mmCIF file of C-alpha atoms in Angstrom:
data_model
loop_
_atom_site.group_PDB
_atom_site.id
_atom_site.type_symbol
_atom_site.label_atom_id
_atom_site.label_comp_id
_atom_site.label_asym_id
_atom_site.label_seq_id
_atom_site.Cartn_x
_atom_site.Cartn_y
_atom_site.Cartn_z
ATOM 1 C CA MET A 24 -0.116 -0.109 -0.080
ATOM 2 C CA GLY A 25 2.566 2.205 0.660
ATOM 3 C CA GLU A 26 3.009 5.105 3.195
ATOM 4 C CA LEU A 27 -0.590 5.786 4.724
ATOM 5 C CA HIS A 28 -1.252 9.107 6.654
ATOM 6 C CA ILE A 29 -4.906 8.328 8.256
ATOM 7 C CA THR A 30 -7.024 11.700 8.375
ATOM 8 C CA PRO A 31 -10.491 12.492 9.244
ATOM 9 C CA GLU A 32 -10.716 12.086 5.632
ATOM 10 C CA ASN A 33 -9.617 8.837 5.231
ATOM 11 C CA TYR A 34 -10.150 6.561 8.458
ATOM 12 C CA LEU A 35 -13.547 5.082 7.979
ATOM 13 C CA GLN A 36 -11.575 2.981 4.979
ATOM 14 C CA TYR A 37 -8.408 2.601 6.784
ATOM 15 C CA THR A 38 -10.318 1.474 10.857
ATOM 16 C CA GLY A 39 -13.450 0.320 9.857
ATOM 17 C CA ALA A 40 -17.078 1.935 8.089
ATOM 18 C CA GLY A 41 -19.565 2.781 10.820
ATOM 19 C CA LEU A 42 -17.548 2.464 13.949
ATOM 20 C CA ASP A 43 -18.123 6.355 14.570
ATOM 21 C CA LYS A 44 -21.738 6.209 14.630
ATOM 22 C CA MET A 45 -21.468 3.437 16.750
ATOM 23 C CA TRP A 46 -18.093 3.181 18.883
ATOM 24 C CA TRP A 47 -19.769 2.294 22.092
ATOM 25 C CA GLY A 48 -20.077 -1.626 20.154
ATOM 26 C CA GLY A 49 -17.008 -1.066 18.565
ATOM 27 C CA TRP A 50 -14.688 -3.037 20.749
ATOM 28 C CA ARG A 51 -17.653 -6.243 20.398
ATOM 29 C CA TYR A 52 -16.315 -5.674 16.542
ATOM 30 C CA LEU A 53 -12.726 -5.190 16.952
ATOM 31 C CA ASN A 54 -12.492 -6.765 20.138
ATOM 32 C CA ALA A 55 -10.501 -4.319 22.515
ATOM 33 C CA MET A 56 -12.461 -3.137 25.391
ATOM 34 C CA PRO A 57 -11.289 0.251 27.801
ATOM 35 C CA ARG A 58 -9.456 -0.779 30.228
ATOM 36 C CA ARG A 59 -10.600 -2.426 33.666
ATOM 37 C CA SER A 60 -8.338 -0.522 36.432
ATOM 38 C CA PRO A 61 -8.004 3.639 36.096
ATOM 39 C CA TYR A 62 -5.105 5.219 35.221
ATOM 40 C CA GLY A 63 -2.407 4.959 38.647
ATOM 41 C CA SER A 64 -4.085 1.791 40.163
ATOM 42 C CA LEU A 65 -1.737 -0.902 38.268
ATOM 43 C CA SER A 66 0.748 -2.830 40.777
ATOM 44 C CA PHE A 67 3.050 -3.683 38.166
ATOM 45 C CA ALA A 68 2.732 -0.775 35.906
ATOM 46 C CA ARG A 69 3.883 2.740 37.140
ATOM 47 C CA PRO A 70 2.973 6.161 35.903
ATOM 48 C CA LEU A 71 5.097 7.054 33.690
ATOM 49 C CA ALA A 72 6.040 10.496 35.009
ATOM 50 C CA GLN A 73 7.141 8.811 38.704
ATOM 51 C CA ALA A 74 9.854 6.874 36.242
ATOM 52 C CA ILE A 75 10.917 9.478 34.232
ATOM 53 C CA PRO A 76 10.706 13.104 33.209
ATOM 54 C CA ILE A 77 8.218 13.864 30.284
ATOM 55 C CA ILE A 78 10.142 15.583 27.672
ATOM 56 C CA PRO A 79 8.746 19.134 27.058
ATOM 57 C CA ARG A 80 7.043 20.098 23.679
ATOM 58 C CA SER A 81 9.891 22.202 23.252
ATOM 59 C CA GLU A 82 12.633 20.259 23.042
ATOM 60 C CA TRP A 83 10.715 18.062 20.722
ATOM 61 C CA GLN A 84 11.831 19.346 16.869
ATOM 62 C CA ARG A 85 15.389 19.255 18.062
ATOM 63 C CA MET A 86 15.405 15.514 19.336
ATOM 64 C CA ILE A 87 13.123 14.569 16.462
ATOM 65 C CA ALA A 88 15.332 15.916 13.899
ATOM 66 C CA GLU A 89 18.313 14.428 15.708
ATOM 67 C CA LYS A 90 17.233 10.712 15.644
ATOM 68 C CA ASP A 91 15.955 11.453 12.338
ATOM 69 C CA THR A 92 20.192 11.793 11.836
ATOM 70 C CA ASN A 93 20.945 8.966 13.319
ATOM 71 C CA GLN A 94 18.388 6.926 12.547
ATOM 72 C CA SER A 95 17.796 5.976 16.199
ATOM 73 C CA TRP A 96 13.856 5.691 16.195
ATOM 74 C CA LEU A 97 12.026 2.313 17.090
ATOM 75 C CA ARG A 98 11.348 1.658 13.252
ATOM 76 C CA ASN A 99 15.111 1.462 12.761
ATOM 77 C CA THR A 100 15.297 -0.867 15.544
ATOM 78 C CA ASN A 101 12.177 -2.950 14.613
ATOM 79 C CA ASP A 102 13.999 -3.327 10.740
ATOM 80 C CA ARG A 103 17.674 -3.791 12.012
ATOM 81 C CA ALA A 104 16.375 -6.522 14.460
ATOM 82 C CA GLY A 105 13.783 -8.309 11.479
ATOM 83 C CA VAL A 106 10.812 -7.445 14.003
ATOM 84 C CA PRO A 107 8.287 -8.684 11.684
ATOM 85 C CA CYS A 108 4.635 -6.859 11.445
ATOM 86 C CA LEU A 109 1.928 -9.485 13.271
ATOM 87 C CA ASP A 110 -1.307 -10.575 11.673
ATOM 88 C CA GLN A 111 -4.299 -11.183 13.570
ATOM 89 C CA ASN A 112 -5.859 -12.465 10.005
ATOM 90 C CA GLY A 113 -9.601 -12.562 11.650
ATOM 91 C CA LEU A 114 -8.477 -12.953 15.638
ATOM 92 C CA GLY A 115 -9.741 -10.907 17.636
ATOM 93 C CA TYR A 116 -6.676 -10.383 19.764
ATOM 94 C CA CYS A 117 -6.057 -7.041 19.072
ATOM 95 C CA HIS A 118 -5.610 -6.676 22.760
ATOM 96 C CA ALA A 119 -2.949 -9.226 23.470
ATOM 97 C CA TYR A 120 -1.011 -8.385 19.653
ATOM 98 C CA GLY A 121 -0.130 -4.712 20.177
ATOM 99 C CA THR A 122 1.290 -5.852 23.969
ATOM 100 C CA VAL A 123 3.398 -8.688 22.591
ATOM 101 C CA GLY A 124 4.612 -6.795 19.430
ATOM 102 C CA ALA A 125 5.984 -3.988 21.363
ATOM 103 C CA GLY A 126 7.643 -6.474 24.130
ATOM 104 C CA MET A 127 9.071 -7.761 20.701
ATOM 105 C CA THR A 128 10.326 -4.000 19.592
ATOM 106 C CA ALA A 129 11.451 -3.770 23.889
ATOM 107 C CA ARG A 130 13.910 -7.099 22.973
ATOM 108 C CA ALA A 131 15.502 -5.633 19.873
ATOM 109 C CA VAL A 132 15.852 -2.426 21.757
ATOM 110 C CA HIS A 133 18.079 -4.236 24.193
ATOM 111 C CA GLY A 134 19.961 -6.362 22.087
ATOM 112 C CA LEU A 135 18.372 -9.421 22.771
ATOM 113 C CA PRO A 136 17.524 -12.014 19.850
ATOM 114 C CA MET A 137 14.661 -11.673 17.808
ATOM 115 C CA ILE A 138 11.887 -14.287 18.533
ATOM 116 C CA HIS A 139 8.350 -14.287 17.291
ATOM 117 C CA LEU A 140 6.052 -14.191 20.318
ATOM 118 C CA SER A 141 3.050 -16.202 20.352
ATOM 119 C CA SER A 142 0.170 -13.532 20.890
ATOM 120 C CA GLU A 143 -2.413 -16.181 21.655
ATOM 121 C CA SER A 144 -0.693 -17.195 24.737
ATOM 122 C CA VAL A 145 -1.118 -14.379 25.747
ATOM 123 C CA GLY A 146 -4.714 -13.512 24.657
ATOM 124 C CA GLY A 147 -5.566 -17.184 25.150
ATOM 125 C CA ILE A 148 -5.279 -16.896 28.927
ATOM 126 C CA VAL A 149 -6.920 -13.698 29.574
ATOM 127 C CA THR A 150 -10.147 -15.023 27.671
ATOM 128 C CA GLY A 151 -9.945 -18.473 28.766
ATOM 129 C CA TRP A 152 -9.363 -19.289 25.083
ATOM 130 C CA LYS A 153 -12.317 -17.922 23.387
ATOM 131 C CA ASN A 154 -11.844 -15.931 20.043
ATOM 132 C CA GLN A 155 -12.982 -12.250 22.014
ATOM 133 C CA GLY A 156 -11.904 -9.527 23.527
ATOM 134 C CA ALA A 157 -10.361 -8.421 25.964
ATOM 135 C CA MET A 158 -9.234 -5.464 28.553
ATOM 136 C CA PRO A 159 -5.756 -4.396 27.598
ATOM 137 C CA ASP A 160 -4.544 -4.605 31.278
ATOM 138 C CA ASP A 161 -5.111 -7.716 31.595
ATOM 139 C CA ASP A 162 -3.376 -8.651 28.591
ATOM 140 C CA LEU A 163 -0.186 -6.897 30.219
ATOM 141 C CA ALA A 164 -1.021 -8.401 33.750
ATOM 142 C CA VAL A 165 -0.701 -11.900 32.175
ATOM 143 C CA PHE A 166 2.802 -10.999 29.985
ATOM 144 C CA VAL A 167 4.108 -9.408 32.927
ATOM 145 C CA ARG A 168 3.922 -12.604 35.014
ATOM 146 C CA TYR A 169 3.355 -15.827 32.476
ATOM 147 C CA GLY A 170 5.448 -13.644 29.824
ATOM 148 C CA ALA A 171 4.814 -14.990 25.783
ATOM 149 C CA CYS A 172 6.208 -18.552 24.773
ATOM 150 C CA ALA A 173 8.118 -18.365 20.917
ATOM 151 C CA GLN A 174 5.390 -18.956 17.926
ATOM 152 C CA SER A 175 6.941 -21.932 17.344
ATOM 153 C CA PHE A 176 5.553 -24.410 19.842
ATOM 154 C CA MET A 177 1.546 -23.483 18.628
ATOM 155 C CA ASP A 178 0.629 -26.635 16.368
ATOM 156 C CA LYS A 179 -0.673 -23.798 13.902
ATOM 157 C CA GLU A 180 -0.447 -20.354 12.954
ATOM 158 C CA HIS A 181 -3.166 -18.643 14.950
ATOM 159 C CA SER A 182 -4.340 -21.445 17.329
ATOM 160 C CA LEU A 183 -6.337 -21.699 20.420
ATOM 161 C CA ARG A 184 -5.636 -25.056 21.214
ATOM 162 C CA PRO A 185 -2.873 -25.176 23.623
ATOM 163 C CA SER A 186 -3.350 -28.292 24.072
ATOM 164 C CA LEU A 187 -2.121 -29.531 20.949
ATOM 165 C CA TRP A 188 1.124 -26.907 21.263
ATOM 166 C CA LYS A 189 4.702 -28.601 22.358
ATOM 167 C CA PRO A 190 4.837 -29.620 25.440
ATOM 168 C CA GLY A 191 7.102 -26.644 27.480
ATOM 169 C CA TRP A 192 5.485 -23.766 26.009
ATOM 170 C CA GLU A 193 4.319 -22.572 29.766
ATOM 171 C CA LYS A 194 8.020 -22.740 30.433
ATOM 172 C CA ASP A 195 9.016 -21.043 27.511
ATOM 173 C CA ALA A 196 6.768 -18.118 27.787
ATOM 174 C CA LEU A 197 8.390 -17.452 31.605
ATOM 175 C CA ASN A 198 11.601 -16.583 29.518
ATOM 176 C CA HIS A 199 9.844 -13.923 27.849
ATOM 177 C CA THR A 200 8.339 -11.924 30.640
ATOM 178 C CA VAL A 201 8.042 -8.293 30.821
ATOM 179 C CA VAL A 202 10.173 -6.531 34.151
ATOM 180 C CA GLU A 203 9.421 -2.833 33.511
ATOM 181 C CA ALA A 204 6.525 -1.097 32.244
ATOM 182 C CA PHE A 205 4.602 2.056 33.225
ATOM 183 C CA ASP A 206 1.506 3.074 32.641
ATOM 184 C CA LEU A 207 0.586 6.541 30.693
ATOM 185 C CA ASP A 208 -1.783 9.160 31.736
ATOM 186 C CA PRO A 209 -4.643 9.730 29.956
ATOM 187 C CA THR A 210 -5.004 13.449 30.768
ATOM 188 C CA ASP A 211 -1.721 14.266 28.830
ATOM 189 C CA ILE A 212 -1.203 10.860 26.514
ATOM 190 C CA PHE A 213 0.199 12.600 23.223
ATOM 191 C CA GLY A 214 2.526 14.070 25.230
ATOM 192 C CA GLN A 215 3.335 10.962 26.935
ATOM 193 C CA LEU A 216 3.283 9.054 23.694
ATOM 194 C CA MET A 217 5.795 11.463 22.079
ATOM 195 C CA THR A 218 8.185 10.880 25.556
ATOM 196 C CA CYS A 219 8.461 6.825 24.824
ATOM 197 C CA VAL A 220 9.167 7.024 21.198
ATOM 198 C CA LEU A 221 11.452 9.805 21.762
ATOM 199 C CA MET A 222 13.363 7.761 24.892
ATOM 200 C CA ASN A 223 12.837 4.633 22.748
ATOM 201 C CA ILE A 224 10.449 3.466 25.357
ATOM 202 C CA PRO A 225 7.709 0.699 23.167
ATOM 203 C CA THR A 226 4.378 1.256 24.061
ATOM 204 C CA ALA A 227 0.387 -0.139 22.929
ATOM 205 C CA ASP A 228 -2.315 1.776 23.343
ATOM 206 C CA TRP A 229 -6.136 2.161 22.270
ATOM 207 C CA TYR A 230 -8.783 3.590 20.952
ATOM 208 C CA ASN A 231 -12.414 3.364 22.253
ATOM 209 C CA TRP A 232 -13.861 5.163 19.045
ATOM 210 C CA TRP A 233 -12.143 2.756 16.679
ATOM 211 C CA GLY A 234 -12.833 -0.567 19.280
ATOM 212 C CA HIS A 235 -8.443 -1.313 18.688
ATOM 213 C CA HIS A 236 -5.835 -2.001 20.277
ATOM 214 C CA ILE A 237 -2.224 -0.883 18.236
ATOM 215 C CA GLN A 238 1.094 -1.202 19.352
ATOM 216 C CA GLY A 239 2.464 3.043 19.537
ATOM 217 C CA PRO A 240 4.756 5.182 18.084
ATOM 218 C CA LEU A 241 8.035 4.089 16.953
ATOM 219 C CA GLN A 242 9.028 7.613 14.838
ATOM 220 C CA ALA A 243 7.514 11.152 15.126
ATOM 221 C CA LYS A 244 7.673 14.068 12.646
ATOM 222 C CA PHE A 245 6.133 17.268 12.752
ATOM 223 C CA MET A 246 4.413 18.169 9.236
ATOM 224 C CA ASP A 247 1.669 20.653 7.977
ATOM 225 C CA GLY A 248 2.588 22.171 11.523
ATOM 226 C CA LYS A 249 1.335 19.499 13.611
ATOM 227 C CA TYR A 250 3.288 16.548 14.906
ATOM 228 C CA TRP A 251 2.648 12.958 13.528
ATOM 229 C CA LEU A 252 3.557 9.817 15.240
ATOM 230 C CA LEU A 253 4.157 6.739 13.201
ATOM 231 C CA LYS A 254 1.780 2.870 14.846
ATOM 232 C CA ARG A 255 1.967 -0.049 13.799
ATOM 233 C CA ASN A 256 -0.814 -2.324 13.220
ATOM 234 C CA SER A 257 -1.343 -5.969 13.653
ATOM 235 C CA TRP A 258 -3.645 -6.386 10.194
ATOM 236 C CA GLY A 259 -0.690 -7.669 8.064
ATOM 237 C CA GLU A 260 1.923 -6.279 5.393
ATOM 238 C CA SER A 261 -0.254 -4.861 3.139
ATOM 239 C CA TYR A 262 -1.905 -2.480 5.575
ATOM 240 C CA GLY A 263 0.234 0.833 4.923
ATOM 241 C CA GLU A 264 3.839 0.226 4.640
ATOM 242 C CA ASN A 265 4.286 -3.279 6.640
ATOM 243 C CA GLY A 266 2.137 -2.423 8.852
ATOM 244 C CA TYR A 267 3.385 1.101 10.111
ATOM 245 C CA PHE A 268 1.164 4.070 9.789
ATOM 246 C CA TRP A 269 1.140 7.853 10.853
ATOM 247 C CA MET A 270 -1.954 9.616 12.677
ATOM 248 C CA ALA A 271 -1.800 13.313 13.768
ATOM 249 C CA GLU A 272 -1.636 14.968 17.154
ATOM 250 C CA GLY A 273 -5.387 16.803 17.491
ATOM 251 C CA TYR A 274 -6.427 16.500 13.790
ATOM 252 C CA GLY A 275 -9.799 16.733 13.260
ATOM 253 C CA ARG A 276 -10.736 13.983 16.307
ATOM 254 C CA GLY A 277 -7.675 13.788 17.834
ATOM 255 C CA LEU A 278 -7.334 10.386 15.983
ATOM 256 C CA ALA A 279 -3.640 10.252 17.111
ATOM 257 C CA ASN A 280 -4.333 10.879 20.496
ATOM 258 C CA PRO A 281 -5.553 7.003 22.316
ATOM 259 C CA ASP A 282 -7.611 6.970 25.272
ATOM 260 C CA GLY A 283 -4.640 4.857 27.299
ATOM 261 C CA GLY A 284 -1.305 3.117 26.708
ATOM 262 C CA PHE A 285 1.425 1.146 28.303
ATOM 263 C CA GLY A 286 4.915 1.453 27.802
ATOM 264 C CA ILE A 287 7.232 -1.567 28.360
ATOM 265 C CA GLY A 288 10.883 -0.857 29.225
ATOM 266 C CA VAL A 289 12.239 -3.901 29.596
ATOM 267 C CA MET A 290 12.330 -7.605 28.829
ATOM 268 C CA LYS A 291 13.437 -10.176 31.006
ATOM 269 C CA PRO A 292 16.676 -10.602 29.248
ATOM 270 C CA SER A 293 16.608 -14.282 27.964
ATOM 271 C CA GLU A 294 18.445 -15.374 25.198
ATOM 272 C CA VAL A 295 15.990 -17.968 23.870
#
């Protein structure tokens, strides 16, 4: 498809027609629900502003230019490490795919080997192995406590029958747990996402109007008087540019401003 910029003029084409008229049912359609616990209440994800300073807007353009010059964006890290675009292929586990995708990028940031992790091994525990929606903080809780196994343990792609998976998948998942996670303040969500991408902290965020959970920004730019964030979907390589697409701050409906998000600072330093 090539480079994709989602705007108020084309967003229905690329996010699902009709969701703007019935967003309350969007999570039933795309299987991402609002979070279960209020911001700041999670024992396994401390508020981002308590962990690192939030980068002021006055510094954004300078830091963006530096990262462009150095090619030090998370997208560059993904490309160098070979982190693939994930593909739900109709499975209603965007709530797990966004979070696990961010974890795979976090492994790449810290120089760990590229391992294609199973989003199903996280989302399946959350949903009781049913093909249905879930709340994003539940997926993060499972990723922190139980981890995600390598996809190679599954009997086939998108399988929700762990009885058919290779023995030892639960033990393997414990090699890929989240060690440090951050909770992003929804009242300053764009500023916190910008801080994360400038600091190379992978994120996953969700949109109530879209009913969808995606991997958060992997690059940023200033264009046409607006800041844009590069996100990554889990609908396969044919979506946007290898799954990547741009959304602008406060543009029209404020499409790039999600309803919440989590950052993944550190994954367990496992070589397997």
